[in-house]
Each structure stands twice: as structure tokens, then as C-alpha cells.
Coordinates of C-alpha atoms in Angstrom, one line a residue:
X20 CA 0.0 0.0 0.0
X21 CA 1.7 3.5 -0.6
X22 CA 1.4 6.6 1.3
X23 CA -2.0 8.0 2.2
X24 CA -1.4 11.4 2.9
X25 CA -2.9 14.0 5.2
X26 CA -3.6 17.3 3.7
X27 CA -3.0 18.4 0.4
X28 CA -1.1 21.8 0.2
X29 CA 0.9 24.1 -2.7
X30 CA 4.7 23.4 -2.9
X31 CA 5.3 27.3 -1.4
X32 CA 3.8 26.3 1.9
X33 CA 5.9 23.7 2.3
X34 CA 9.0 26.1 1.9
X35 CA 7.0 28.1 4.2
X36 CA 6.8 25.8 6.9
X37 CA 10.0 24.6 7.2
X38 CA 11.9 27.6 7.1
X39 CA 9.5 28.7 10.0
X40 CA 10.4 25.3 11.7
X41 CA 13.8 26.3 10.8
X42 CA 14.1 29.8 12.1
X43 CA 12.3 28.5 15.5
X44 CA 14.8 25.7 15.9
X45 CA 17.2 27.8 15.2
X46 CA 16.7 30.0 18.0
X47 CA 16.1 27.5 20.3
X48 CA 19.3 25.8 19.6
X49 CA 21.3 29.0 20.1
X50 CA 19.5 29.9 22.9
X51 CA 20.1 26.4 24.4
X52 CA 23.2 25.2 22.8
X53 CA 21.3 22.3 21.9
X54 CA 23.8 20.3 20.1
X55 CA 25.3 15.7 20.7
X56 CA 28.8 17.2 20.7
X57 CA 28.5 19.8 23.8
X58 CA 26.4 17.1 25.4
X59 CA 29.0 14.6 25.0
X60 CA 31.3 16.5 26.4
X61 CA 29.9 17.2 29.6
X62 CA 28.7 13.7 29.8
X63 CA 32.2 12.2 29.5
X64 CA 33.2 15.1 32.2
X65 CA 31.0 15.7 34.6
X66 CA 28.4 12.6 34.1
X67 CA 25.6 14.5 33.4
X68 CA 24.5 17.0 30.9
X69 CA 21.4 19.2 30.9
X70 CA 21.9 19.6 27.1
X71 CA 21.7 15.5 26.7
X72 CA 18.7 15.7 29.3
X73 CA 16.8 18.3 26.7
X74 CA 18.0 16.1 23.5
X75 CA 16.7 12.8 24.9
X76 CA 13.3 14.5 26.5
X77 CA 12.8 15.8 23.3
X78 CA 13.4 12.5 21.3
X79 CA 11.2 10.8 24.3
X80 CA 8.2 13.1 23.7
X81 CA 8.4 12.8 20.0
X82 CA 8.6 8.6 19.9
X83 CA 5.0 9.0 22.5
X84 CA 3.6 10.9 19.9
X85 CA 4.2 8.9 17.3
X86 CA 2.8 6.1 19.3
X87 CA -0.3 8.1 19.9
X88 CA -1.6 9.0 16.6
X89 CA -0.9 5.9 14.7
X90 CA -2.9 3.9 17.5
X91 CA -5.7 6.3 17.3
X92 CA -5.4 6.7 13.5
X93 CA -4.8 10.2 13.0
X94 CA -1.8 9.3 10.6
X95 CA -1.7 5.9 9.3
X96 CA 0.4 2.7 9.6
X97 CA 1.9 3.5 6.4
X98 CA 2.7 7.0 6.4
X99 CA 5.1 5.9 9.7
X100 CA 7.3 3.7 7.9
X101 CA 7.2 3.8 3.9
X102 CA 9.6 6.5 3.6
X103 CA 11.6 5.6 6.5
X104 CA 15.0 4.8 5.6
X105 CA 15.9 0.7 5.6
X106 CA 18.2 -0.9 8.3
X107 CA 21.3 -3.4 8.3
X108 CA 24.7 -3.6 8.5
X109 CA 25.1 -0.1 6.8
X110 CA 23.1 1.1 9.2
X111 CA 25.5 -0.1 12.0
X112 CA 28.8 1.0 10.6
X113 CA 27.9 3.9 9.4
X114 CA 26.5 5.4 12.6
X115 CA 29.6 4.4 14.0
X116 CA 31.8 6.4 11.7
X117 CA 29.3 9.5 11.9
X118 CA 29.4 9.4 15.7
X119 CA 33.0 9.4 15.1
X120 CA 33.3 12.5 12.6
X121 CA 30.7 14.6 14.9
X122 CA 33.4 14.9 17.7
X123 CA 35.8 15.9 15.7
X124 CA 34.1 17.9 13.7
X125 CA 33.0 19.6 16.7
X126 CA 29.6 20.2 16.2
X127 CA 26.2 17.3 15.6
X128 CA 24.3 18.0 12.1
X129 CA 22.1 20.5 14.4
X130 CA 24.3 21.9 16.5
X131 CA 26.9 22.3 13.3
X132 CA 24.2 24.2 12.1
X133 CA 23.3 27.0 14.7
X134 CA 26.5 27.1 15.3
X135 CA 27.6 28.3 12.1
X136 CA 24.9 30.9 12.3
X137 CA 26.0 32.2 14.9
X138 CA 29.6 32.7 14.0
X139 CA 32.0 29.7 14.9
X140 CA 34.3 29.5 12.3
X141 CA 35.3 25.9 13.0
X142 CA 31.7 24.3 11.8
X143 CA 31.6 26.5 8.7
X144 CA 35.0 24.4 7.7
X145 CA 33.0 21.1 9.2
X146 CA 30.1 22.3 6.5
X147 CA 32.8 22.6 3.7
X148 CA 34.6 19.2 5.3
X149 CA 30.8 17.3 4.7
X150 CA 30.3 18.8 1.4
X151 CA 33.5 17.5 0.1
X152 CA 32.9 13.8 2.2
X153 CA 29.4 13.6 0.2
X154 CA 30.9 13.7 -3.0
X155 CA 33.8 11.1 -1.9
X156 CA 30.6 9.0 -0.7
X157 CA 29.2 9.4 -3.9
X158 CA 31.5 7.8 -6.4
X159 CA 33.8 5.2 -5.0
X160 CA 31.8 4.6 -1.3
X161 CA 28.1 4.7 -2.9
X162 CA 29.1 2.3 -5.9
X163 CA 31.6 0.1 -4.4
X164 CA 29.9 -0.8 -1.2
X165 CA 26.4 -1.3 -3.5
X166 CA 24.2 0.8 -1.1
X167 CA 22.2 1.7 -3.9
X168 CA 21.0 -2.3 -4.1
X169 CA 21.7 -3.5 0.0
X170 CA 19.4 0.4 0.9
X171 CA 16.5 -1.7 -1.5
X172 CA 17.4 -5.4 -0.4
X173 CA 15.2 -7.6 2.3
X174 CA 18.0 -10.1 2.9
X175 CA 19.9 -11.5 6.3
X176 CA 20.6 -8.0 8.7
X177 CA 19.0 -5.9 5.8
X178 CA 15.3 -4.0 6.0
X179 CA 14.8 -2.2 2.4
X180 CA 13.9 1.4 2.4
X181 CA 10.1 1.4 3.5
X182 CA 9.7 -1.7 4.4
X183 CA 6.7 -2.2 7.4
X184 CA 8.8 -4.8 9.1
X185 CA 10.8 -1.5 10.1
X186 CA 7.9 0.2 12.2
X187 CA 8.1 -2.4 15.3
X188 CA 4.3 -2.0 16.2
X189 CA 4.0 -3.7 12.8
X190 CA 5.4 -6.5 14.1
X191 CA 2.9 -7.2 16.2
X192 CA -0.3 -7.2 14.2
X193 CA -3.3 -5.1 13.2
X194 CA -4.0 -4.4 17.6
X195 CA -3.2 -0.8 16.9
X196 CA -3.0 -0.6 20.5
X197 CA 0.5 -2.0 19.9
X198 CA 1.3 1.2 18.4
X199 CA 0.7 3.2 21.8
X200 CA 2.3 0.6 23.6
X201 CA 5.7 0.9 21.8
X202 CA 5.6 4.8 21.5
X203 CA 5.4 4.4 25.2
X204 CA 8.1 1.7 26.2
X205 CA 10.1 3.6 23.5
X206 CA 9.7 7.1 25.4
X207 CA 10.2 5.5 29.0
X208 CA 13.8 3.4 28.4
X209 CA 14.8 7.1 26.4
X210 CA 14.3 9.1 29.5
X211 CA 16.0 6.5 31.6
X212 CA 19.7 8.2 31.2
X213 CA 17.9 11.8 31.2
X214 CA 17.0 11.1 34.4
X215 CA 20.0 9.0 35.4
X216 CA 22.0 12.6 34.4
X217 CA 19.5 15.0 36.5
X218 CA 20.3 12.9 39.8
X219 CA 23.9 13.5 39.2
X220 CA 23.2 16.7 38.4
X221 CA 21.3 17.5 41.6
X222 CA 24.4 16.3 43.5
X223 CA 26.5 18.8 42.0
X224 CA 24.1 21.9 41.2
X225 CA 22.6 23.8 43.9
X226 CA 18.9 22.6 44.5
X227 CA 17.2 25.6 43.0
X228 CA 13.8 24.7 41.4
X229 CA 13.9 27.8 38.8
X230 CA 11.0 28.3 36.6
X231 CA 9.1 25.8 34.5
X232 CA 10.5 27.2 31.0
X233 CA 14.2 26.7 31.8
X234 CA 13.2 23.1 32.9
X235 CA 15.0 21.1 29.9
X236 CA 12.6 18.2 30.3
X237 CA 9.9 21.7 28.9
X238 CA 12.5 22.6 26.5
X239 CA 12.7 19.3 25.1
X240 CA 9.0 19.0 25.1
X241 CA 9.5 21.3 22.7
X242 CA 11.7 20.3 20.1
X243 CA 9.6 16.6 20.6
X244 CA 6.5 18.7 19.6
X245 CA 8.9 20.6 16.7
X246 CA 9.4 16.7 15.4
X247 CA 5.6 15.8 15.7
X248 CA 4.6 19.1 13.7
X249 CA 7.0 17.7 11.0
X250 CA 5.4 14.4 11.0
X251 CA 2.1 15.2 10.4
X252 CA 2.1 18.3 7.9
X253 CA 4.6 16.2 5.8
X254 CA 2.6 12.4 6.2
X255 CA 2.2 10.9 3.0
X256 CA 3.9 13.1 1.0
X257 CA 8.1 12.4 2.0
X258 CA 10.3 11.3 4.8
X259 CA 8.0 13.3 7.4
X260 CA 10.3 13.8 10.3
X261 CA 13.3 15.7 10.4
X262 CA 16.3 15.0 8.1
X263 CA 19.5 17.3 7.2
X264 CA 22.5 15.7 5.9
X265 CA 20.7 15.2 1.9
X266 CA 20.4 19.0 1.5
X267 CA 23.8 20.1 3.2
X268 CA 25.1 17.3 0.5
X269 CA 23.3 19.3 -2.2
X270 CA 25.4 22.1 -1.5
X271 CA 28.0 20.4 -3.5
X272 CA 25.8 21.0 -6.6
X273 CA 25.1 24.2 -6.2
X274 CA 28.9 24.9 -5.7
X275 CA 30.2 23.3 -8.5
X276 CA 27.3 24.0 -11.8
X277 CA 28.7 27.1 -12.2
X278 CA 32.2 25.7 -13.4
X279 CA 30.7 23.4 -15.6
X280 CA 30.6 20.2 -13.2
X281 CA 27.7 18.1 -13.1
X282 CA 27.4 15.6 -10.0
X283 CA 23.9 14.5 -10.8
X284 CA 24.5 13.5 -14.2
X285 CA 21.6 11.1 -15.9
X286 CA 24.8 9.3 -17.7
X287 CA 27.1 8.3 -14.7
X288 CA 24.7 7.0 -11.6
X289 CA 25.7 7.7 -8.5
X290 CA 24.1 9.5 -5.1
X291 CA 23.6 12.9 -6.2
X292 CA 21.8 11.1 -9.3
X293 CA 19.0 9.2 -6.7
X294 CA 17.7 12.8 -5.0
X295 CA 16.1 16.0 -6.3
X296 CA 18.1 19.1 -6.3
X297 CA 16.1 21.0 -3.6
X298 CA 13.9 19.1 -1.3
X299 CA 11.5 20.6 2.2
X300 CA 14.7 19.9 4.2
X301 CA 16.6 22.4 2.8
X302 CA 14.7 25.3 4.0
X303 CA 14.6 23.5 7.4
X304 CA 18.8 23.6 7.3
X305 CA 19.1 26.8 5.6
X306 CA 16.3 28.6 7.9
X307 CA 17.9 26.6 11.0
X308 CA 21.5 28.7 10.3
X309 CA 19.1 32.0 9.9
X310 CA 17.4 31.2 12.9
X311 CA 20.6 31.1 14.9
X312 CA 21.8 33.9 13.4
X313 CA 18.6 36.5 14.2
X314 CA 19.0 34.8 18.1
X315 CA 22.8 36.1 17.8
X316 CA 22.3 39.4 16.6
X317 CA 19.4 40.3 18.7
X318 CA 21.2 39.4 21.9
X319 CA 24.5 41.3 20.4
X320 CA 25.8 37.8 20.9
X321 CA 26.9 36.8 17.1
X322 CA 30.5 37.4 16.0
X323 CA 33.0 35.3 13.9
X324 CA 34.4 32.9 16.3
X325 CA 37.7 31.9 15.7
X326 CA 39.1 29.0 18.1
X327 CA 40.1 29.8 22.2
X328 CA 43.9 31.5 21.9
X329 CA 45.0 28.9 24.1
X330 CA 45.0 25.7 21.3
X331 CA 46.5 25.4 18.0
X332 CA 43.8 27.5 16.1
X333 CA 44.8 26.0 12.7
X334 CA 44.5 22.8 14.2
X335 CA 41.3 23.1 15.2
X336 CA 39.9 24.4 11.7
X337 CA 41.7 21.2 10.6
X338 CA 40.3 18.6 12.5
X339 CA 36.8 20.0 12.2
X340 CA 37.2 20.1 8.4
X341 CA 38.6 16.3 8.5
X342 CA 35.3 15.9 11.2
X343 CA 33.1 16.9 8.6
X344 CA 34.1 14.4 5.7
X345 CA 34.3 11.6 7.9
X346 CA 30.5 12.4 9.2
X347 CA 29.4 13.1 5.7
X348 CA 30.7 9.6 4.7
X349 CA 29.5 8.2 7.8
X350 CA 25.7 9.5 7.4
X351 CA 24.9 9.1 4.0
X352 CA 26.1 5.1 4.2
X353 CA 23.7 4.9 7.0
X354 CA 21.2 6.6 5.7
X355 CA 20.5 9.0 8.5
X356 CA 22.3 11.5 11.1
X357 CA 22.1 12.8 14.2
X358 CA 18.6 14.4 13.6
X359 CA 17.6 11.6 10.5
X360 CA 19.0 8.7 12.5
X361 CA 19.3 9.4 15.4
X362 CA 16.1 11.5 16.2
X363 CA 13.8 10.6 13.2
X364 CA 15.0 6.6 13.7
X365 CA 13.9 6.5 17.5
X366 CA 10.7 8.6 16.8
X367 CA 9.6 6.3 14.6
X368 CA 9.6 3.2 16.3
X369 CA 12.1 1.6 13.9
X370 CA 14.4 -0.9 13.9
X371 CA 16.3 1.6 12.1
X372 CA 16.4 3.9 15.0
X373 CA 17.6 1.2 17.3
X374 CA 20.6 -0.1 15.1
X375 CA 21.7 3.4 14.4
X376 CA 21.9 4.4 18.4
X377 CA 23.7 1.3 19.3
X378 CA 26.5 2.4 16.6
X379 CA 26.5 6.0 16.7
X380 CA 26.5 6.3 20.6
X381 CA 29.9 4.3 20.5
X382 CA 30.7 6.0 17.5
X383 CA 30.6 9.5 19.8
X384 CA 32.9 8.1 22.7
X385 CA 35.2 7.1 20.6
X386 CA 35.5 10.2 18.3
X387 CA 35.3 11.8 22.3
X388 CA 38.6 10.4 23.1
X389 CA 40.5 10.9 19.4
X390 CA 39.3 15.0 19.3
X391 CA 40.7 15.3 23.0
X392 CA 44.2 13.6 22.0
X393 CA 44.2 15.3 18.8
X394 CA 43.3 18.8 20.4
X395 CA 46.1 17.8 23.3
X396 CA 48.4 17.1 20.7
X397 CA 47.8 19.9 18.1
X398 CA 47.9 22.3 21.3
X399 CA 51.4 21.0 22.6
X400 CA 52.9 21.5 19.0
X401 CA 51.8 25.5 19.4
X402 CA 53.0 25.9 22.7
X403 CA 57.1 24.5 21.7
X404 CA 56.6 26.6 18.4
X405 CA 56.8 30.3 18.0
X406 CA 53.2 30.5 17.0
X407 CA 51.7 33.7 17.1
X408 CA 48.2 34.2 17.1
X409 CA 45.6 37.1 16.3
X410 CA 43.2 38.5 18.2
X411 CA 40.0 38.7 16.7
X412 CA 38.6 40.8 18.7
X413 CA 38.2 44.4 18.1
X414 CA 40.0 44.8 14.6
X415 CA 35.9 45.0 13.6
X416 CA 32.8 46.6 14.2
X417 CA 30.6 43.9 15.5
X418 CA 27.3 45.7 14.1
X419 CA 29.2 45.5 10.4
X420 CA 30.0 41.8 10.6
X421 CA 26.2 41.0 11.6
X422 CA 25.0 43.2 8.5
X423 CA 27.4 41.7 6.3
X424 CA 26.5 37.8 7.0
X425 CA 23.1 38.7 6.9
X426 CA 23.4 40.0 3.7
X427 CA 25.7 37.4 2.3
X428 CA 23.4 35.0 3.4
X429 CA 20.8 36.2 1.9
X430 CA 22.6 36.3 -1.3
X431 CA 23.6 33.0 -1.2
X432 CA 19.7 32.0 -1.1
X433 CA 18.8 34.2 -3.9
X434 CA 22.0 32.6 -5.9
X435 CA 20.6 28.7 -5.0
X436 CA 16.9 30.3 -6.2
X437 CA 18.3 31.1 -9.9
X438 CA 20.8 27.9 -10.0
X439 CA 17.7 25.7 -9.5
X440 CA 16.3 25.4 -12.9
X441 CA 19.5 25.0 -14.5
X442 CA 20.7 22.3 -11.9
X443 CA 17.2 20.4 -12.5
X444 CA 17.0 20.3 -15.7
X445 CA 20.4 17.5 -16.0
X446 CA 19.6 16.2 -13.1
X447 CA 18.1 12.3 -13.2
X448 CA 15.6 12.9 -10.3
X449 CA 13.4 15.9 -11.6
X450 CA 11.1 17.9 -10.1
X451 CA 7.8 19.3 -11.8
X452 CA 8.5 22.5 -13.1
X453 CA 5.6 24.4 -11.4
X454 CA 6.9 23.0 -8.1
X455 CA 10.5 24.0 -8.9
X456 CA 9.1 27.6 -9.4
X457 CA 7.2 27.9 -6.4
X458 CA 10.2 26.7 -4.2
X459 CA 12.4 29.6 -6.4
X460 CA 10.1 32.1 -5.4
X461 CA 10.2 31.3 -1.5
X462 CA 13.9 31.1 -1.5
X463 CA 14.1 34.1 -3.3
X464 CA 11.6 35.2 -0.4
X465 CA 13.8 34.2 2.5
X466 CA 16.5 35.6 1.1
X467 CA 15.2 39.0 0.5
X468 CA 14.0 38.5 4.5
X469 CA 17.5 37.4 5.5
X470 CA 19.0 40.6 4.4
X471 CA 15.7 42.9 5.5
X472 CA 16.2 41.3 8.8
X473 CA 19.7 42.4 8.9
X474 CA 19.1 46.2 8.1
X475 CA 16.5 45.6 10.7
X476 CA 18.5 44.4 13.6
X477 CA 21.5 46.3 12.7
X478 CA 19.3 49.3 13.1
X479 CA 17.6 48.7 16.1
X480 CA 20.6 48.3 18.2
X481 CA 22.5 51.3 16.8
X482 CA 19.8 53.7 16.9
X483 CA 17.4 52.2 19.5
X484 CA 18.9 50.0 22.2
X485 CA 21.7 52.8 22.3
X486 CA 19.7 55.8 23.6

């Protein structure tokens, strides 16, 4: 049975909706440094993390909600698991070596991108490290493992793409009840090791109640209810949670058409050839950077972020960009990220979800302890050498640098808006031509907004908040 989907809607509203879902998790990731990285950290340090505690409530809350509306029927069986991504041993090692790249990389696929909105220099070179890792991943990786067949194969320790065997309740017959049952075993055994972190955290913190909204078990009701917004506006229609390592892969296209070089050519098959050149994701991502970036500059917060004086700053940039390829690699053989596999996975009661956690959690301890010896190492070098840094602070005005990312950024939008029909016209996956102009004309929209915005901020503070 295919999809049965939910409501019925113009291509601009999709653009509309997830750059609004964008622009709000954008600011609540900035606001709350939400990102797997920074949780990890503290974890491994401290044994507790409020960061991890918001992550997992949020994945929690949005695995019960899943439960909840397929039991009662308010989406359908089907539109849980036919566009979910397949599991198996792909599935496993990728994870692993995503897990991996995110540590050194030094920020998850969210947190890489609010952090880059917001001005650390070190995940814009993580962005440019996955962009490159995509297209390695595309040619020899995508090809030579066969992902395109073992992604579309029900063999031994391999669920095809869609398959219903990969929505657990499934498994258990047509007792939708099942459904409920699962979304709320699943949300339980999540919240376990939030809570295990907020008793070690109440040894350490002071016991201070505060207020309801800076609980992060509220907070990450949020982002669960962010995921559950996703996955019914979009059922029926595509992948209807959360994904963002296919349109940060896309960049790659839109980078290179320009000189003449075609990575999603109809003649040579490859990954870039299996996706559309612009999907709803990519005004999540690009609307997620935006997002950040508004939080930044209303709060005077945003500047361009080079690494802490005391490390080996070019190390750093390094390792990050190394970071990236390796978690590009690592995602796109599994199929899913931090947000697609990790998040999405878990939320939908997959077995998908549940083979991607037990690699990438490894995968994150691991890359934990090789960033650390790395960053030791790179650091030592700086201190014997003769090394002098810069300091980047005060060589600018702050108010300029906001204006001028803002309005690059906006650019950048308005440049993807008028590549589009070129890009989709070669490529193998096309998209209707009506819908291809409705998504120009709201990226052409967002851009224009991304550099209004700017004037508009920029302005505020000077003339406003300065009086």
C-alpha cells in the first residue's frame, strides 16, 4: 500500500513551513546550545548533561507521539514507515563512523548548524569538510559498497527502504493498540539516562527549582512537539520527520554547476543522481543557520568565532574540516544523522532507530577520546613553536560583521533560487517544473527576508537600544 497522505497543500507552503520550523529551531538551539557534541562532552566530564537531558526528553516526547496517533489513527500505519530509511549492516557502521566524525568535527548536524549561524568559524570548515565527504561518498563509497541495491534489499541483517517490518508495532499485528504501547516503552527506556543525568546533576548543582520554562525536560517538550509538527504536515507526502545531511550534500551541486561540473549527471549514476536538487529539508537547514543567526544578533551575541587562543587555532579548523568528511561519509552510508538517524529513527519506532543508536553512541565516545588527543596534541605543537596568534577581537565593528553575514546570506539564497532550474534540468531525479518555481520564489523570499532582517536588527541596536 503507498502513502496516504494527510492534507494536500501548494509546494510554497511547504517552503514556508519549514523555514518557519527552521528559524524557530534555530533559536532555540542557540538559545540552548542544543547540540550531541557539547552534550557529549559534559557527559564524559561531569556525568551529566542538561543539554543531553533536553536532546533525549525531546526524542522521548516525540517517539510518544508517534505512538499516539498511529494507534488512534490520526496518521496511518503506512505513512510511519514507507519513507523511513531501511536498516542493516550499513546502518551499524555507518553510525559508527558519523558518531565518530561529529566529535571531531565539533559540532552534531544540528548543533553544526546553529553554530555556524551564529559565527564559529570551526563548523563552517565542518560544513565545507561534509560537502567534500558527500561527493567522496558518492562515487567510490556509494558504488563500491552497493548501497544503492543493500538500501533496496530484504536479505539476512537488511530492511529495504520502506519496508513495514521496520515500524516495530508492525510486528505485532493489526492491535493498533500496539502502536501506543511501543511509543510508550520507547519514550520510557529514552528518558531513563535523562533522568540518570539529572540525579547527578542535583548532586552537583545547587537545589534551586527555577522556573518551569528553563526546565530542559519543557524545553525538550518542545523540540519533541517541533518533530511531531514535521510528522504530520509532511505524512504521505516524503520522509515526514526531520532529516539534514541530503540538503547540506546538495550544496556540493550548487557549488560546482557554475564551473561546468555536473554531480547529478543522468549518464554516470551515483548518489547525487537518486535525489532531487532541492527538497522541504533544505529550508529547514538553511532557515535553521538563519534562525541562529537573528537569536545572535538580537542578543549582540553573534560574531565570527575563531578557536580559544590557548589551542592550535589551525588545528582546530583542521580537525573539524577532517570531522566533517568523515560524518558526511558516515551519514549518507547509513542513511540518516544525528537528527535523521538518530532522532527521526527513535521517533519512529524503527528498527532503524535502534541499530543506528547502538553504533552512533559508540561511534561518539570514541571520536570523544581521538578529538581530545588530537586537540592535546595539536595544542602541545603550538606551545614548543613560535606560533603567534591574532586576536580577533576588536579589529571589527561587530554591528558591520552582523550586517554583512546577513546580507551574504541572503545572497547565497537568492544565488541557490536562480541555479535551480539549471541544476534540475540535468539532473536524473526531476522535479515538476511548477513546483521547482514555487520553491524559487520562496527562496528568493527568504533571502530577501535574510538581508531585511539584517538592516533591521543592525538598526535597532544602533539607533534604538543605544539611547
Amino acid at each position: 500500500m503507498g502513502p496516504l497522505p494527510l492534507f494536500n497543500y501548494p509546494a510554497w507552503v511547504i517552503g514556508l513551513f519549514y523555514g518557519l520550523l527552521g528559524i524557530i529551531a534555530g533559536i532555540m538551539g542557540a538559545k540552548y546550545t542544543y547540540c550531541i557534541v557539547v552534550a557529549t562532552h559534559q557527559v564524559m566530564g561531569l556525568k551529566y548533561s542538561k543539554i543531553y537531558e533536553i536532546i533525549l526528553t525531546g526524542i522521548a516526547v516525540s517517539a510518544l507521539g508517534v505512538g499516539i496517533l498511529t494507534a488512534f489513527h490520526v496518521v496511518p500505519y503506512v505513512d510511519a514507515y514507507y519513507f523511513m530509511p531501511g536498516a542493516g549492516w550499513y546502518t551499524l557502521l555507518g553510525s559508527f563512523i558519523f558518531g565518530f566524525g561529529i566529535m571531531l568535527g565539533n559540532g552534531c548536524m544540528f548543533g553544526m548548524l546553529w553554530k555556524s549561524g551564529v559565527g564559529y568559524v570551526v563548523n563552517w570548515f565542518e560544513i565545507i569538510g561534509m560537502i567534500i565527504g558527500t561527493v567522496i561518498f558518492a562515487y567510490p563509497i556509494f558504488d563500491g559498497l552497493k548501497l544503492g541495491k543493500w538500501w533496496n534489499t530484504n536479505e539476512f541483517f537488511s530492511i529495504a527502504n520502506g519496508n513495514p517490518v521496520n515500524f516495530i508495532p508492525y510486528n505485532f499485528g493489526s492491535f493498533s493498540g500496539f502502536a501506543l504501547l511501543i511509543g510508550i516503552i520507547f519514550a520510557f527506556v529514552i528518558l531513563l539516562p535523562a533522568l540518570w543525568m539529572r540525579k547527578n546533576r542535583k548532586e552537583f548543582e545547587e537545589r534551586n527549582k527555577g522556573a518551569l520554562y528553563q526546565s530542559p525536560y519543557f524545553i525538550g517538550t518542545i523540540f519533541g512537539l517541533i518533530m511531531i509538527g514535521s510528522f504530520i504536515f509532511a505524512a504521505g507526502h516524503f520522509f515526514n520527520y526531520l532529516g539534514v545531511t541530503t540538503p547540506i550534500g546538495l550544496f556540493s551541486e550548487y557549488l560546482l554547476r557554475p564551473f561546468g561540473i555536473n554531480l547529478a549527471s543522468k549518464g554516470d549514476p551515483n548518489w547525487f543522481s537518486t535525489v532531487p536538487v532541492i527538497s522541504a529539508f533544505t529550508f529547514f537547514i538553511l532557515m535553521v543557520i538563519l534562525g541562529a543567526f537573528i537569536y545572535a544578533s538580537s542578543t549582540g551575541t553573534f560574531d565570527i568565532k575563531l578557536p580559544s587562543r590557548t589551542t592550535n587555532r589551525v588545528a582546530e579548523i583542521v580537525i573539524a574540516f577532517i570531522g566533517g568528511i568523515i560524518l558526511a561519509i558516515g551519514a549518507r552510508i547509513a542513511q540518516g544523522c544525528s537528527v535523521g538517524g538518530f532522532w527521526s529513527g527513535l521517533t519512529g519506532l524503527s528498527i532503524f532507530g535502534l541499530i543506528f543508536t547502538v553504533g552512533f553512541i559508540p561511534g561518539t565516545i570514541a571520536g570523544y577520546y581521538a578529538y581530545v588527543n588530537l586537540s592535546s596534541w595539536a595544542a602541545s605543537l603550538k606551545r614548543n613553536s613560535n606560533n603567534i596568534t591574532t586576536n580577533n577581537k576588536g579589529s571589527y565593528s561587530k554591528t558591520l560583521v552582523n550586517l554583512i553575514f546577513g546580507i551574504i546570506f541572503g545572497l547565497l539564497l537568492i544565488g541557490i533560487a536562480f541555479e535551480l532550474p539549471s541544476l534540475n534540468s540535468d539532473a536524473a531525479s526531476i522535479i515538476k517544473s511548477s513546483v521547482l518555481v514555487q520553491y524559487q520564489n520562496v527562496l528568493l523570499g527568504w533571502g530577501i527576508f535574510s538581508i531585511l532582517v539584517s538592516f533591521l536588527i543592525l538598526s535597532i541596536r544602533k539607533f534604538v537600544l543605544r539611547r
